[in-house]
Coordinates of C-alpha atoms in Angstrom, one line a residue:
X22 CA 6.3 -71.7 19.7
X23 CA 5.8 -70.5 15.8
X24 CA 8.5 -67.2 17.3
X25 CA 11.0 -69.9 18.9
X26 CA 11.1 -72.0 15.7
X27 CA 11.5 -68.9 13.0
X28 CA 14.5 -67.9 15.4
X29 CA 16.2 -71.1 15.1
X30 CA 15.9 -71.3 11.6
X31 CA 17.4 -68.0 11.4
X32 CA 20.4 -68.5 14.0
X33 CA 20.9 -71.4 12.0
X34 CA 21.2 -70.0 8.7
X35 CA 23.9 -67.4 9.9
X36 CA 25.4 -70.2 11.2
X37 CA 26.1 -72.1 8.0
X38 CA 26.6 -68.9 6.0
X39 CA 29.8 -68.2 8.0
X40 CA 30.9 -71.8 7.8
X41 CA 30.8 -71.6 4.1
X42 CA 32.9 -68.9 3.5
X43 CA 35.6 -70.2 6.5
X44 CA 35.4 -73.5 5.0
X45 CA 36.3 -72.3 1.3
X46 CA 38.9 -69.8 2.4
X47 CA 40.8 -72.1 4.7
X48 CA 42.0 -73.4 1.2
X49 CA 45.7 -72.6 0.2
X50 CA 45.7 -70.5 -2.8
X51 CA 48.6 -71.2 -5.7
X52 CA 50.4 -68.5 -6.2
X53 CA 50.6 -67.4 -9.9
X54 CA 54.6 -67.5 -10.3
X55 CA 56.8 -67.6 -13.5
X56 CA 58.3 -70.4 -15.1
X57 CA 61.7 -72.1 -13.6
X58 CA 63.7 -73.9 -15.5
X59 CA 64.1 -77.8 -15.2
X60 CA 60.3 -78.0 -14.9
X61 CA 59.4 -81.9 -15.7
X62 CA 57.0 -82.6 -19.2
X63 CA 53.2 -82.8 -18.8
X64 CA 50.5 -83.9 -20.8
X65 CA 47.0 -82.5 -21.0
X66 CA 44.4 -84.8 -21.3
X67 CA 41.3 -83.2 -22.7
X68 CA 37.9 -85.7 -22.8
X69 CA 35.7 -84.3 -25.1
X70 CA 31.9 -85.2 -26.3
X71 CA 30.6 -82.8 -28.3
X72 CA 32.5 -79.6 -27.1
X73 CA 33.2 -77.8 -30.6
X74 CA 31.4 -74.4 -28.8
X75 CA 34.0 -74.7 -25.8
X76 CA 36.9 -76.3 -27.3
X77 CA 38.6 -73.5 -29.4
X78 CA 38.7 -71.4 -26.3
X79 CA 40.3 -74.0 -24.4
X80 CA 43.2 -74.9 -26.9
X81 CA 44.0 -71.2 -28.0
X82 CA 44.8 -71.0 -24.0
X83 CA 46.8 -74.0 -24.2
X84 CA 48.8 -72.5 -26.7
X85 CA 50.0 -69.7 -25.3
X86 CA 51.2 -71.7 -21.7
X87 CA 54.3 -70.4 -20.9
X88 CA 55.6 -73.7 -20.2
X89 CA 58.8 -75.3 -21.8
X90 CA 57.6 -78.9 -23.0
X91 CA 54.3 -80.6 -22.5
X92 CA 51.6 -82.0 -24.9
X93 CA 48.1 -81.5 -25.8
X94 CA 45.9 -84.3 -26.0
X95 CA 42.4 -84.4 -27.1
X96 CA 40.0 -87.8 -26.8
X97 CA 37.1 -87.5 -28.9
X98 CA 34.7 -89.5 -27.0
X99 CA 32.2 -90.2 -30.0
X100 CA 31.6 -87.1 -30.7
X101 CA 28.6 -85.7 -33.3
X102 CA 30.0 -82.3 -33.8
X103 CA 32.9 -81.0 -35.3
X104 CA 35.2 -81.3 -32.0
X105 CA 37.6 -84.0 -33.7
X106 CA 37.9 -81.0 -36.6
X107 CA 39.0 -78.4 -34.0
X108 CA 41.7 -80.6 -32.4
X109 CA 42.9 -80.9 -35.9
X110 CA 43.1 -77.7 -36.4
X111 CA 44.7 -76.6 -33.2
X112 CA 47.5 -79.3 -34.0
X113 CA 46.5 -81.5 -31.0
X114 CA 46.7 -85.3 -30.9
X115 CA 43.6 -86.6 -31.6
X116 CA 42.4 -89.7 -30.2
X117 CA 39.3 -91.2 -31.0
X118 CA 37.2 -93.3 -28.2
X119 CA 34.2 -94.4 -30.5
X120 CA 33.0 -97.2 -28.5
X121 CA 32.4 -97.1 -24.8
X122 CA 33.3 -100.7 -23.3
X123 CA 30.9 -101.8 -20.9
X124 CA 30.9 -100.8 -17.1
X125 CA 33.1 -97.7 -17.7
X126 CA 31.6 -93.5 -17.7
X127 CA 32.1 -91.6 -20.9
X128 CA 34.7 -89.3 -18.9
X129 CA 36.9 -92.2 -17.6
X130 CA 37.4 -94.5 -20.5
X131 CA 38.2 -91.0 -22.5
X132 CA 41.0 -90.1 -19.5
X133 CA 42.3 -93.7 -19.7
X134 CA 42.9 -94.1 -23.4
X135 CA 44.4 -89.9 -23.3
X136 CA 46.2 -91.4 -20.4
X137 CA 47.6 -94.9 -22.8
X138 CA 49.2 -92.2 -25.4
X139 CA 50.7 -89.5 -22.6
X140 CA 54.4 -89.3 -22.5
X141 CA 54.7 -86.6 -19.7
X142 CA 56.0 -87.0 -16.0
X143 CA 52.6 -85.4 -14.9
X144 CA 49.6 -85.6 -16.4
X145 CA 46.8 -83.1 -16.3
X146 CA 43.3 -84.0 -17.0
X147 CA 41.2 -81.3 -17.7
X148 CA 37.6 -80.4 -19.3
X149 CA 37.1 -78.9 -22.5
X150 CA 34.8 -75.7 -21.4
X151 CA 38.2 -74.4 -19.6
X152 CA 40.2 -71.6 -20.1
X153 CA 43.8 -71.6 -18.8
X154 CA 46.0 -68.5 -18.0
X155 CA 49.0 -68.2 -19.3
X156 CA 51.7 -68.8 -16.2
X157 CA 48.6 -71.5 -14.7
X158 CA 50.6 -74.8 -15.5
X159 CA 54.1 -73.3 -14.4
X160 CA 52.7 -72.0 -11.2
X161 CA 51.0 -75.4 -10.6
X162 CA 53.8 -77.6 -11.0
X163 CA 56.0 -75.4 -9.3
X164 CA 53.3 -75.7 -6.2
X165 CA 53.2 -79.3 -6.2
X166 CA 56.8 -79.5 -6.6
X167 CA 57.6 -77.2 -3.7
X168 CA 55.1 -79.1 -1.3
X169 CA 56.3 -82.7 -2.8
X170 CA 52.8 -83.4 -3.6
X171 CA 51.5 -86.7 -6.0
X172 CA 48.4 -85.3 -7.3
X173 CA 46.9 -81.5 -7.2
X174 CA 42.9 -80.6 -8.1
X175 CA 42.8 -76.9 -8.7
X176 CA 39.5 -75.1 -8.0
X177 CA 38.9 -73.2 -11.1
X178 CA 37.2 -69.2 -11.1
X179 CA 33.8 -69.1 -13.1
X180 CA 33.2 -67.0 -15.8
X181 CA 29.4 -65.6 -15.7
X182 CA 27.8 -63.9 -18.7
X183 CA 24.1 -64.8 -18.1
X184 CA 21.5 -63.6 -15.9
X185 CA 21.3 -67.2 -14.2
X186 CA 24.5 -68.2 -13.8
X187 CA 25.4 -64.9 -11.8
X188 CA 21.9 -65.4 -9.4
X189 CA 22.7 -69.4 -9.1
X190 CA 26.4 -70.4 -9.0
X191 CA 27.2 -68.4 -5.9
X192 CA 24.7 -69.5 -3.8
X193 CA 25.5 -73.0 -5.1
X194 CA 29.1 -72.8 -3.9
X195 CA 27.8 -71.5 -0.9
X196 CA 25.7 -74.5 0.0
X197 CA 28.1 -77.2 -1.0
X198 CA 30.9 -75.9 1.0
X199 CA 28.7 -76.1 3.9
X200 CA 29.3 -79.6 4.1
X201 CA 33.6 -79.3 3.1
X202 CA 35.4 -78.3 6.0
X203 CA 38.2 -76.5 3.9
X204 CA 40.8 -76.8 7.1
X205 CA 40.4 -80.9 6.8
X206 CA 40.5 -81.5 2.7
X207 CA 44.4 -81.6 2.9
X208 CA 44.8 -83.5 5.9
X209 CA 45.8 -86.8 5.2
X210 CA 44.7 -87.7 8.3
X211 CA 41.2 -86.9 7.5
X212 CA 38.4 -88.6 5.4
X213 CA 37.3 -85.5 4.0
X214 CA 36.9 -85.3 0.3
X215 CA 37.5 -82.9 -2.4
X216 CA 38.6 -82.7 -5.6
X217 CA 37.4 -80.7 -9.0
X218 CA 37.5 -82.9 -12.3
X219 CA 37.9 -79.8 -14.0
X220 CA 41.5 -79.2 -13.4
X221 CA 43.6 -82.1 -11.4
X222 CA 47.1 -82.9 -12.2
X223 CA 48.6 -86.0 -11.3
X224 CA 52.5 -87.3 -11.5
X225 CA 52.4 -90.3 -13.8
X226 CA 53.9 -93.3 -11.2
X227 CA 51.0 -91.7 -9.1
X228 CA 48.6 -92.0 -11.6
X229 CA 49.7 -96.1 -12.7
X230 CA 50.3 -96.5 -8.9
X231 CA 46.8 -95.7 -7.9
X232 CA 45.1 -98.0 -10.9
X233 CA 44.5 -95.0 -13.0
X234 CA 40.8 -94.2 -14.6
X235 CA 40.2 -97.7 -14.6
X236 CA 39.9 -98.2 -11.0
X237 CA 37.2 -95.5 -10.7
X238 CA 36.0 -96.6 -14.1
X239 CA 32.1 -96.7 -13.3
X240 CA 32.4 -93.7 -11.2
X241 CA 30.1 -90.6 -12.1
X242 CA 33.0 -88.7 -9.6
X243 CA 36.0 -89.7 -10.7
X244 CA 37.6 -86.8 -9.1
X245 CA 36.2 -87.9 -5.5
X246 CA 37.0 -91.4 -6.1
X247 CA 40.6 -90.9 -7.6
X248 CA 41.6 -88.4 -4.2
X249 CA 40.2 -91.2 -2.2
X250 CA 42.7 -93.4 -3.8
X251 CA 45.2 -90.9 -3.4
X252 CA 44.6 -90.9 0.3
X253 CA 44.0 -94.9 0.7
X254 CA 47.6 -95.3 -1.1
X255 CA 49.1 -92.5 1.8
X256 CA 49.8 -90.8 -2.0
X257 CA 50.4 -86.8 -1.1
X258 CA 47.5 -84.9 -2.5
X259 CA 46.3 -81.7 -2.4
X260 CA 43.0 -78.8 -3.2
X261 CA 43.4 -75.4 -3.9
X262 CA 42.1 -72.5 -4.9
X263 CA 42.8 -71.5 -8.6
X264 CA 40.0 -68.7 -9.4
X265 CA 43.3 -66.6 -10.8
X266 CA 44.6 -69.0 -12.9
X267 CA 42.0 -70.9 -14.6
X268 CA 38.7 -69.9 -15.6
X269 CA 35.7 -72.3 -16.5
X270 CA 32.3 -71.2 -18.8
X271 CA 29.8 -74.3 -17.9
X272 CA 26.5 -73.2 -18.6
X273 CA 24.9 -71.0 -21.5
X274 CA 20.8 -71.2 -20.6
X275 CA 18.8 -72.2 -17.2
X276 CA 18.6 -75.9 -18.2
X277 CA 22.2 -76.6 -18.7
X278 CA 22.3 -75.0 -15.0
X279 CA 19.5 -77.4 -13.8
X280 CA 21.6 -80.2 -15.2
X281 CA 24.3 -79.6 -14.5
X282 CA 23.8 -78.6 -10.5
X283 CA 21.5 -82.0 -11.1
X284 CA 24.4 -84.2 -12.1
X285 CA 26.8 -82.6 -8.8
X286 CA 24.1 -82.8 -6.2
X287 CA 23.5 -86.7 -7.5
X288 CA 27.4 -87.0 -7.3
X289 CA 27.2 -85.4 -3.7
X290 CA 24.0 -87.1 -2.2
X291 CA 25.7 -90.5 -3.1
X292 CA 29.4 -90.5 -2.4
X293 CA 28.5 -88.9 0.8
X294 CA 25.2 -88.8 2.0
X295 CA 25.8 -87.4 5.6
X296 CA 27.4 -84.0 4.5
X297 CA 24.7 -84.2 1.4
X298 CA 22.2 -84.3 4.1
X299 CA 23.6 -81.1 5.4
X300 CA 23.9 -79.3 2.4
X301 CA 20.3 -80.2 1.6
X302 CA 19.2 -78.7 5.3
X303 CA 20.9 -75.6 4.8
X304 CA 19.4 -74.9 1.0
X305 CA 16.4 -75.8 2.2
X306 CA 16.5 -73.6 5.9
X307 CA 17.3 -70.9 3.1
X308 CA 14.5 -71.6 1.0
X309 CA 12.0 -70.9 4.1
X310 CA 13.3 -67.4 3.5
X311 CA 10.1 -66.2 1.3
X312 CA 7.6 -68.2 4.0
X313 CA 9.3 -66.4 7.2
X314 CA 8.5 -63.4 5.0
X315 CA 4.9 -64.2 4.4
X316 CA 4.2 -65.2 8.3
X317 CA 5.6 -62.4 9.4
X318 CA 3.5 -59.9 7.3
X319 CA 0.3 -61.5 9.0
X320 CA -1.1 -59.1 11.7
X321 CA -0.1 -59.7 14.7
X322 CA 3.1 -61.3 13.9
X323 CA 5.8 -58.3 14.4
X324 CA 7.6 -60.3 16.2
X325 CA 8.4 -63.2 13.4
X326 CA 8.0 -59.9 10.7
X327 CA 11.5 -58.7 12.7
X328 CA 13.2 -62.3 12.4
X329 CA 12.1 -63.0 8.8
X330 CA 13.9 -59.3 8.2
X331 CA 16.8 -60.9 9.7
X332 CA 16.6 -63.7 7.7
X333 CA 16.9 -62.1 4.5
X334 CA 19.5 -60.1 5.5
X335 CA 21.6 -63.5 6.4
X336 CA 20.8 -64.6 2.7
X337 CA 22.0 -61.7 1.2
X338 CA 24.8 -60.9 3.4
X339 CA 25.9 -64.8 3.1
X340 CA 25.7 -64.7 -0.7
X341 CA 27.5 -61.1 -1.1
X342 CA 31.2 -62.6 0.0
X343 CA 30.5 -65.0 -2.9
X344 CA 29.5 -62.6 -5.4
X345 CA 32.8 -61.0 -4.8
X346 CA 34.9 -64.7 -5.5
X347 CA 33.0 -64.7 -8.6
X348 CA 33.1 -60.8 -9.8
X349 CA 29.3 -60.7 -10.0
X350 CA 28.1 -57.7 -9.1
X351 CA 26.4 -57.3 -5.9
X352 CA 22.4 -56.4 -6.1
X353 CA 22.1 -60.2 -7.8
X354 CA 22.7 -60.9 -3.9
X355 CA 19.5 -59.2 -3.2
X356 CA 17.5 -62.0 -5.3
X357 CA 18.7 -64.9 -3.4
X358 CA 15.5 -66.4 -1.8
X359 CA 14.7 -67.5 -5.5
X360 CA 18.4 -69.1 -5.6
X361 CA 17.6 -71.1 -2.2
X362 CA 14.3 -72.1 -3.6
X363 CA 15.5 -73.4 -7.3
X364 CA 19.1 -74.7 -5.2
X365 CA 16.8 -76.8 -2.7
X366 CA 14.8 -78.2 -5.5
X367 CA 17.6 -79.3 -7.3
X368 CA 18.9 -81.0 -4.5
X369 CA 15.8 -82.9 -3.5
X370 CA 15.8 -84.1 -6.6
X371 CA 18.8 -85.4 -6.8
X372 CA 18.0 -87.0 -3.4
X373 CA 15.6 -88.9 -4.9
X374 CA 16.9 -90.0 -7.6
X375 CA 20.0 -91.5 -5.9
X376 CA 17.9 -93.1 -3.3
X377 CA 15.6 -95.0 -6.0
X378 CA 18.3 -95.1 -7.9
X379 CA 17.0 -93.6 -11.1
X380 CA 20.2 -92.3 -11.9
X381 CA 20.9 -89.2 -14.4
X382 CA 21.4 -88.4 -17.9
X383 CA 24.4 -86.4 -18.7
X384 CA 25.9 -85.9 -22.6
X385 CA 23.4 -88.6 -23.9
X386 CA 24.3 -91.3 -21.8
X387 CA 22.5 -92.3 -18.3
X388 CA 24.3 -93.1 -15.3
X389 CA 22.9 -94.4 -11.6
X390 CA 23.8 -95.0 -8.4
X391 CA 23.2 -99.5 -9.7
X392 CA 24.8 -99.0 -12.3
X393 CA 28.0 -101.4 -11.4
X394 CA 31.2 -101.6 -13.5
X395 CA 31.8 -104.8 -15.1
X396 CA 35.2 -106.8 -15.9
X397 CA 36.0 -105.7 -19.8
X398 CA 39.2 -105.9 -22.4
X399 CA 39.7 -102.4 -23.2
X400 CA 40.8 -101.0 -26.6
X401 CA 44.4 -101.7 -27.7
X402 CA 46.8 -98.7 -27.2
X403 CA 45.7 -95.8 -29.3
X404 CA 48.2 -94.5 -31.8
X405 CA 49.2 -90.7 -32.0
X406 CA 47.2 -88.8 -34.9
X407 CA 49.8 -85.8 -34.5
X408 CA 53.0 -84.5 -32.7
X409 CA 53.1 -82.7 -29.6
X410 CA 51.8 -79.4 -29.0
X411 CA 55.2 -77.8 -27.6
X412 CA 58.4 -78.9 -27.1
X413 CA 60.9 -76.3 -26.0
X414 CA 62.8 -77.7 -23.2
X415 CA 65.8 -77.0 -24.4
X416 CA 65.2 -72.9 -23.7

């Protein structure tokens, strides 16, 4: 029975290690193209709480955009640090969000008031520890304008330097697109759900048509709850995959990755608890990798000894395709039980949390799955600290 049991746990984890991989690559890729003329205006919305280490990197990209006219705009949302200095410097507009009205997410009230001072067709909002190419916003607009779309979230590539983010982000992105069936995301037929807050560009009637960040003020996913809205509105929206274009640097040290992968899994485990159920079955079905291991080494157990073999195998093999997506080199593959076991821990966790709604703390601020949105006057129209970033249309 014990023999009957290891095997199913091992069929299944092949299983969802080649759903994964078919799920993300059934994604359209944007094609990096060069800029067109006649390309409408955007503005960048940056939201920004204490992001002075990330920040530089982010607007020195910005600057060198090969993109005829569009704005940079950076919200300081309360910040301690010297991020409202940096903006400065980098000739940004500058607004400050000092006070966060009740009912709203740091994130979202930062967005909306960007949003108040924007003077672009489209609007991009995206986070501070990004780094864009330089032909990434001409090739995304020109995608959404070739496929008529409303609204466009770009999956972003991750830039690894330490030891743990190269063991733990692939395997991550392994389990949660588990639960995304890629081929459904851009179906407007279908309920599925995905969007990346890190890079999502919206056209500006869109944007007021929908209700904006405050409809989804109180939201901890803002991206998931805008492309709902999207979808809801029969709005044209679209996911794809941007690893060539832009690049994000999240984490420095192992507690900003157990934070961090907290924060998502809450997001997950409460927006949609079926395919968070799934997601949290497959990390832990990979975390009984090391057991399997330790069963089958007990004499008389060859038999389990051959699956558990197999098992690992299916771990690493599963993991290697990801390593590749993120340039990571392949032997941190070969560590991957203790990325199933730290993965499924996080996740539990963030099980838990949602269903006793504890709720999280992310940037100083605590959010949880009770904590409702209430009806509030929001700050008057913010007034422009500088001009535009660029403005060469005319070329």
């Amino acid at each position: 029975m014990v023999f009957w049991l290891c095997l199913a746990v091992v069929v299944t984890q092949g299983v969802f290690g080649l759903l994964s991989i078919r799920h993300y690559g059934a994604l359209p890729r944007v094609p990096t193209v060069p800029r067109r003329a006649g390309l409408p205006r955007v503005s960048i919305v940056i939201p920004a709480r204490n992001e002075a280490a990330h920040l530089g990197r982010l607007l020195a990209s910005l600057l060198n955009l090969d993109y005829a006219s569009y704005e940079v705009i950076v919200v300081d949302d309360g910040s301690s640090d010297a991020t409202a200095l940096l903006a400065s410097e980098f000739d940004a507009i500058l607004v400050r969000s000092t006070k966060l009205p009740p009912g709203w997410t740091g994130k979202n009230y930062a967005c909306y008031r960007g949003a108040q001072v924007a003077t672009g067709e489209w609007l991009l909002f995206t986070d501070a520890d990004t780094e864009h190419g330089v032909l990434s916003l001409a090739s995304c607009i020109g995608y959404v304008l070739d496929r008529r779309l409303d609204g466009l979230s770009l999956l972003v590539g991750q830039d690894t330097h330490s030891f743990w983010e190269r063991l733990l982000l692939p395997f991550a992105y392994q389990q949660f697109f588990v639960g995304i069936p890629g081929n459904q995301v851009n179906n407007s037929r279908k309920e599925t759900l995905l969007a990346n807050g890190q890079y999502f560009l919206i056209r500006r009637d869109a944007y007021d048509r929908v209700g904006g960040h405050e409809a989804v003020r109180s939201s901890i996913a803002e991206d998931i709850r805008l492309a709902h809205l999207f979808k809801r509105h029969r709005l044209r929206y679209g996911v794809a995959r941007g690893e060539h274009l832009v690049f994000a640097r999240l984490y420095h040290k192992l507690a900003d990755v157990w934070t961090s992968f907290t924060r998502s899994s809450f997001q997950f485990m409460t927006l949609d608890s079926g395919r968070g159920l799934v997601v949290l079955v497959s990390a832990a079905l990979a975390a009984l990798t090391p057991t399997l291991i330790a069963l089958g080494l007990r004499p008389g157990n060859d038999g389990i000894l051959l699956i558990s073999a197999y098992s690992y195998a299916f771990l690493v093999l599963g993991v290697m395709a990801w390593d590749r997506i993120f340039r990571i080199p392949a032997w941190y593959s070969l560590l991957q039980p203790v990325s199933a076991i730290f993965f499924w821990l996080v996740a539990l966790n963030s099980a838990v949390r949602g269903l006793l709604g504890v709720g999280i703390t992310w940037k100083g601020r605590t959010y949880g799955r009770r904590w409702a949105a209430t009806e509030t006057a929001v700050d008057p129209t913010p007034q422009r600290d500088q001009s535009p970033m660029k403005d060469d249309s005319s070329k």
